[in-house]
Coordinates of C-alpha atoms in Angstrom, one line a residue:
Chain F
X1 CA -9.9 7.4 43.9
X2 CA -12.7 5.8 42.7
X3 CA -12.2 1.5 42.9
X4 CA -13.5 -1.3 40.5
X5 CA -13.9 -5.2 40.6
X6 CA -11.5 -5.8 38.0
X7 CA -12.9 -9.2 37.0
X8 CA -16.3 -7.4 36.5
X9 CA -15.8 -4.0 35.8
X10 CA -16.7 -4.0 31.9
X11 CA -19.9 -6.3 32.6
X12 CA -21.3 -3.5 35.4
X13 CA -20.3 -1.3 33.8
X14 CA -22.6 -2.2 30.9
X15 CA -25.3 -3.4 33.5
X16 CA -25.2 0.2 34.7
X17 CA -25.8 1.4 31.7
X18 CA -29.0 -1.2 31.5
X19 CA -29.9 0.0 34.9
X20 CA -30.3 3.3 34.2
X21 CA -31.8 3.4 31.4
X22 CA -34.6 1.5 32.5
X23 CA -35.4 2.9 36.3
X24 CA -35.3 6.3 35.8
X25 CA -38.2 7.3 38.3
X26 CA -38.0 10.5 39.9
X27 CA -39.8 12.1 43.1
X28 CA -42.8 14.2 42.1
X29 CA -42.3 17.8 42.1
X30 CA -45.1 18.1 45.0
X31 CA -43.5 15.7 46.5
X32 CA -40.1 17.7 46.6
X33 CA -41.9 20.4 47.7
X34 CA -43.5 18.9 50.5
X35 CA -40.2 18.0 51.9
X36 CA -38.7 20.9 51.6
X37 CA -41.0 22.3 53.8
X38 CA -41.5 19.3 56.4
X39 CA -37.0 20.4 56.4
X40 CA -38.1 24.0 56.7
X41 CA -40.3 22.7 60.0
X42 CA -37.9 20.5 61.5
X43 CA -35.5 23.1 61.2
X44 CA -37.4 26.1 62.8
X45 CA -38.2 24.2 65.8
X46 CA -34.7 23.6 67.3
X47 CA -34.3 27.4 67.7
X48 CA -37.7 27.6 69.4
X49 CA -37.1 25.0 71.8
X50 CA -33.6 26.3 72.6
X51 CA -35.0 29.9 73.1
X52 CA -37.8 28.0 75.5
X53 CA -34.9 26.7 77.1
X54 CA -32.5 29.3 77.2
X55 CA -35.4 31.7 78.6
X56 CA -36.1 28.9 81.1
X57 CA -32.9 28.6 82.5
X58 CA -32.4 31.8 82.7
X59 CA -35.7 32.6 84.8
X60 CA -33.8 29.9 87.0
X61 CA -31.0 31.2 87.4
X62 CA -32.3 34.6 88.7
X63 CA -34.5 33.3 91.1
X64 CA -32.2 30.5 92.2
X65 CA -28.9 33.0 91.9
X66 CA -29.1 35.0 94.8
X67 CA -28.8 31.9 97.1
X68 CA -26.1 30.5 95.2
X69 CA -23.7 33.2 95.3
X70 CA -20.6 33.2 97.4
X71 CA -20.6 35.3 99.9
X72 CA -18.3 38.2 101.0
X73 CA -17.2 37.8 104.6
X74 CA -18.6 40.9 106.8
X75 CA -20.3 42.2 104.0
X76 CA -23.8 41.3 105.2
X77 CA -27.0 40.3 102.2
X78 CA -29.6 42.4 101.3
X79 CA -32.0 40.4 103.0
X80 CA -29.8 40.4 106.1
X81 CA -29.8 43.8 106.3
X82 CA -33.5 44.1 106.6
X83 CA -33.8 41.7 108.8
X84 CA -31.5 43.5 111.1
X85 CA -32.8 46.9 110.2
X86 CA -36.6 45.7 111.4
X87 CA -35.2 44.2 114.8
X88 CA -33.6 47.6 115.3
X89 CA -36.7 49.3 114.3
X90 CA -38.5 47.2 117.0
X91 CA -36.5 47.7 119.5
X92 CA -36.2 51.2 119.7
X93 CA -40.1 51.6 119.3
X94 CA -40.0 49.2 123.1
X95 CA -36.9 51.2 124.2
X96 CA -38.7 54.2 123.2
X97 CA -41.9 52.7 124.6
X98 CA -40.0 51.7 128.0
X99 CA -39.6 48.2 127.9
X100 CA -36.7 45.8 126.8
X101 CA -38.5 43.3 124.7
X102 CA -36.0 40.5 125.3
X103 CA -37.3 37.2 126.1
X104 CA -40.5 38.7 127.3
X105 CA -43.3 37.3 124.7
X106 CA -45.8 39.3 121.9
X107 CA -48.5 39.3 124.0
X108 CA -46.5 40.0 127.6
X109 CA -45.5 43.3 125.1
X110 CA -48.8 44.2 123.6
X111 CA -49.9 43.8 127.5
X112 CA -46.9 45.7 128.4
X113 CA -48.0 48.3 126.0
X114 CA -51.4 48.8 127.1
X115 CA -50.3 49.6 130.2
X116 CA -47.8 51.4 129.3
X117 CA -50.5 53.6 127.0
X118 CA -52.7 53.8 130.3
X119 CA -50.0 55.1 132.8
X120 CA -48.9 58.0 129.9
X121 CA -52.8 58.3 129.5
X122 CA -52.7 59.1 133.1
X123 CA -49.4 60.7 133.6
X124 CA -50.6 63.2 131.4
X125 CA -54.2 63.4 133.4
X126 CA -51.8 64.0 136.3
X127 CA -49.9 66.7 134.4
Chain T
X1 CA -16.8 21.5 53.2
X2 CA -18.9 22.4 50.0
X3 CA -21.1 25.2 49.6
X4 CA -24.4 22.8 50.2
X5 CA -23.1 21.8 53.7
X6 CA -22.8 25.5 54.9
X7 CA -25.5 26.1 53.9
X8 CA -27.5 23.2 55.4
X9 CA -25.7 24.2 58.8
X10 CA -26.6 27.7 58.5
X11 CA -30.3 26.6 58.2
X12 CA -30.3 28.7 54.4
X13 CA -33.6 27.8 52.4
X14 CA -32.0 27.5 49.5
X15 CA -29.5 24.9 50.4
X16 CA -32.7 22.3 51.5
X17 CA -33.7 23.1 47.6
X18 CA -30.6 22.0 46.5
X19 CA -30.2 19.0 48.9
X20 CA -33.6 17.4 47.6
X21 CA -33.1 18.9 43.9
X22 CA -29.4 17.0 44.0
X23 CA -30.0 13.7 45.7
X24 CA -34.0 13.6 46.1
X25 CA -34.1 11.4 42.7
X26 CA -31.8 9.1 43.4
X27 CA -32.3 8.3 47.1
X28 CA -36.1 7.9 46.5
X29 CA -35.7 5.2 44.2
X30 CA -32.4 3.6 46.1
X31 CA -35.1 3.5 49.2
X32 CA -37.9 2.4 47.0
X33 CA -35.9 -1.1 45.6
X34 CA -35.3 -1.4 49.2
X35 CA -37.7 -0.7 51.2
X36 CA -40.8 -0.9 48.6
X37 CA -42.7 2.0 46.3
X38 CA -45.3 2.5 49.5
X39 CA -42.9 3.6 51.8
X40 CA -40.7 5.3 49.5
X41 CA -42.3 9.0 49.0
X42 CA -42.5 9.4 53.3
X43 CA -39.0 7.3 53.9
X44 CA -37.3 9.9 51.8
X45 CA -38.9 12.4 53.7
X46 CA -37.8 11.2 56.8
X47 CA -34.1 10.9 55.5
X48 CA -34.1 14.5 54.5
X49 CA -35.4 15.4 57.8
X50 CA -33.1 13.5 59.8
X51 CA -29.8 15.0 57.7
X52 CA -30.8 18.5 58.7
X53 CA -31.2 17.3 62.4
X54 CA -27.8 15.7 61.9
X55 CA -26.1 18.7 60.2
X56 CA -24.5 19.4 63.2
X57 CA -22.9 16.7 63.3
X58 CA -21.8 16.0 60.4
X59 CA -17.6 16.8 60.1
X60 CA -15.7 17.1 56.7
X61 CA -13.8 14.6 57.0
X62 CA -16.0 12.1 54.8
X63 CA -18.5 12.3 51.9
X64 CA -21.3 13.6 51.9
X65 CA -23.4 10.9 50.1
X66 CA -22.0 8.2 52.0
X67 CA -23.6 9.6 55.4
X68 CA -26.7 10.8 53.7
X69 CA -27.1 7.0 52.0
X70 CA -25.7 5.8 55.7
X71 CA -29.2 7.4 57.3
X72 CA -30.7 6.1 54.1
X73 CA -29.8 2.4 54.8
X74 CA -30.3 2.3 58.3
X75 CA -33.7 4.0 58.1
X76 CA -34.6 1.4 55.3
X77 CA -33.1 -1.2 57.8
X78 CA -35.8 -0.1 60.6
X79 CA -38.4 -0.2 58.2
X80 CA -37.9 -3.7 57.6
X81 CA -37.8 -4.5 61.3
X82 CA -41.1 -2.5 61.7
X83 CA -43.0 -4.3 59.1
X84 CA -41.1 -7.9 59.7
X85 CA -41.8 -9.0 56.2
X86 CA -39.5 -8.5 52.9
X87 CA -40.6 -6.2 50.5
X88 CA -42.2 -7.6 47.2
X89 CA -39.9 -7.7 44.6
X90 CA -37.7 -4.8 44.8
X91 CA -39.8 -1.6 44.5
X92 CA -42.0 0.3 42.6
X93 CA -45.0 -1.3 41.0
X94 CA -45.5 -1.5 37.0
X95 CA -48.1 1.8 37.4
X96 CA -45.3 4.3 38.9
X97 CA -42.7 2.9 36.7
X98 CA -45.0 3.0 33.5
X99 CA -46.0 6.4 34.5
X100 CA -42.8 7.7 34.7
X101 CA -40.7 5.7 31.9
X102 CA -43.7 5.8 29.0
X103 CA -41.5 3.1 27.6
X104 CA -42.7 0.5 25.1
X105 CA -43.8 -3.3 25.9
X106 CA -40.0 -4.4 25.4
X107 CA -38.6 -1.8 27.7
X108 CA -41.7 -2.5 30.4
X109 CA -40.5 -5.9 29.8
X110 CA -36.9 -5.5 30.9
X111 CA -37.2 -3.5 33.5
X112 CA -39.7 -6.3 35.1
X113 CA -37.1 -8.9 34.7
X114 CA -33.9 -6.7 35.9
X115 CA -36.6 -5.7 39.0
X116 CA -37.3 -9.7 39.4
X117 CA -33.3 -10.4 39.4
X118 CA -32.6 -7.6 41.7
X119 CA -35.2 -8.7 44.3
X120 CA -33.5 -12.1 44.2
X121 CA -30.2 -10.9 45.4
X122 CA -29.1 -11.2 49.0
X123 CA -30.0 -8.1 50.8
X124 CA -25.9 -6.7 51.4
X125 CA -25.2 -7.7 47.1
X126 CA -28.4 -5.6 46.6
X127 CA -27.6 -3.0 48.9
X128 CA -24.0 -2.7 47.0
X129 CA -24.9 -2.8 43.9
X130 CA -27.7 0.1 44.5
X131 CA -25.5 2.4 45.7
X132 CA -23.3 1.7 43.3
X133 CA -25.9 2.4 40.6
X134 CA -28.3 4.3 42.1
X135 CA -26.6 6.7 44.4
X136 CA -23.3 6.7 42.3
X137 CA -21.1 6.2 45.3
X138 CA -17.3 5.0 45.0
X139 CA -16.5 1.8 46.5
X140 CA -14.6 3.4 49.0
X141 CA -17.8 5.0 49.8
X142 CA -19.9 2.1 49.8
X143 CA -17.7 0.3 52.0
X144 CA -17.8 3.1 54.3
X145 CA -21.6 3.2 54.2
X146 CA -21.7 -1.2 54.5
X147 CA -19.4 -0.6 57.6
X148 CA -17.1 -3.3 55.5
X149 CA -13.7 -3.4 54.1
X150 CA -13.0 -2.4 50.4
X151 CA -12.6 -5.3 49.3
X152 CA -15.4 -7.0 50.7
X153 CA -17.7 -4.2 48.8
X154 CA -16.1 -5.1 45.7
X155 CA -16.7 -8.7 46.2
X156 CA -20.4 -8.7 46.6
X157 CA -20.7 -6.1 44.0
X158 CA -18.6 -8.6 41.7
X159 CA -21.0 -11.6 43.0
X160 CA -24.1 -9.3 42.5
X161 CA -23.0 -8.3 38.6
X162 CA -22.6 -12.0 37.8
X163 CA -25.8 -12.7 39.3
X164 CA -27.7 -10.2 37.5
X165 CA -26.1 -11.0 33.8
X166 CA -27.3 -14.3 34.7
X167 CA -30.7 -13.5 35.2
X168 CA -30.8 -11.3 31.8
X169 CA -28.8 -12.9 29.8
X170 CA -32.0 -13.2 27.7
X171 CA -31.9 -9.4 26.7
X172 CA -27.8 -9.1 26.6
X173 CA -28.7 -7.7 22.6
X174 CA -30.3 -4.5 24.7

């Protein structure tokens, strides 16, 4: 519903009427144009910044993931596993070698080793 | 929702066309009596831009030149803080307005005095009675862009009518 000053309504309307008829400037048609585009502009660059963003937060979330996912009780992580897999590794290569490597340091090892080397080395001279 | 709004939400080409084709006339000279004929062209501009940032935003619930003459008014509102000084008179300058009227001395004549009456209005009776004329919005409307109650839109339009047929009561025979 469209409301009027009833005291006044007749005189605006007829200075409306005046209004109008004298200001009846309009935008340039270059001028249109140019808007149009600087809409076109502003609208194109939300979607870019949202696929920065999306692609961003998703590079996050992969690296970052891993660490927050819950884990499974006795199901061990892939990282875990290695871990475990190369301390196996090493220790059968000492068992193998002879030695327990535990609590005995790198070097007391690499010495231990050497040795070890040197007795086969003369084991087999023996032989 | 009308057509226009979908398709300003679904970012369609067209539908910016429209938008500027519809209102670009109107708003342009609605910012230029109140924020000056300098400002007018790149104000307009900014309003346009801002409603498609907004789109989003905007629900059906009210119209849709009330919030596009909302951003209108309060962009016209920061300009005014930015430059800290009133516009002169009340918009564009006898060279635009020739240009674009190619009206005779008498006409040139009228609109210079209903420009000079305008510009003496208080800023909200101005404000009122521009989107009344110029943006064609109810009252309901205006009230809802002035943030006022109905009837205190009516009022300062009433005040602002009076004031005006004062001022030209010299060319009442036009």
């Amino acid at each position: 519903m469209n409301y009027k000053c009833p005291s006044c309504a007749m005189d605006g309307e007829e200075l409306g009427r005046l209004y109008r008829s004298v200001f009846t400037e309009r935008l340039k048609e270059s001028a249109k144009r140019r808007i149009v585009a600087a809409m076109a502009g502003a609208r194109r660059r939300k979607p870019r910044r949202f696929r920065t963003g999306a692609m961003a937060a998703a590079l996050v979330g992969f690296v970052l993931a891993p660490s927050f996912m819950p884990r499974v009780e006795g199901i061990p992580s892939g990282a875990e596993v290695e871990t475990r897999l190369s301390e196996v590794r090493e220790r059968v290569f000492w068992l193998e070698a002879g030695y327990e490597p535990a609590g005995v340091s790198v070097d007391d090892l690499l010495r231990a080793l050497r040795r070890r080397v040197d007795e086969l080395t003369w084991d087999e001279k023996d032989m | 929702m009308d057509d226009l709004v979908r398709g300003l939400k679904a970012g369609d080409g067209r539908a910016y066309e429209r938008l500027v084709r519809e209102y670009g006339d109107r708003l342009f000279r609605y910012v230029a009596r109140l924020a000056g004929a300098a400002a007018a062209e790149d104000l307009t501009q900014e309003v346009f831009v801002r409603v498609l940032r907004s789109i989003g935003s905007y629900g059906a619930s009210g119209s849709f030149s009330a919030w596009l003459f909302t951003i209108a008014n309060h962009l016209c509102v920061d300009h005014h803080r930015k430059r800290k000084t009133r516009p002169e008179g009340c918009g564009l300058d006898e060279s635009s307005s020739a240009e674009s009227e190619g009206g005779g001395i008498r006409e040139l004549e009228v609109r210079d005095a209903l420009r000079h009456a305008l510009s003496k209005l208080p800023e909200e009776q101005k404000r009122v009675f521009l989107l009344r004329e110029e943006a064609s919005l109810s009252f309901k409307d205006i009230a809802r862009v002035e943030g006022c109650p109905l009837g205190t839109a009516l009022a300062r339009m009433h005040y602002a009518v009076h004031s005006l047929r004062r001022s030209m009561r010299a060319y009442r025979e036009l």
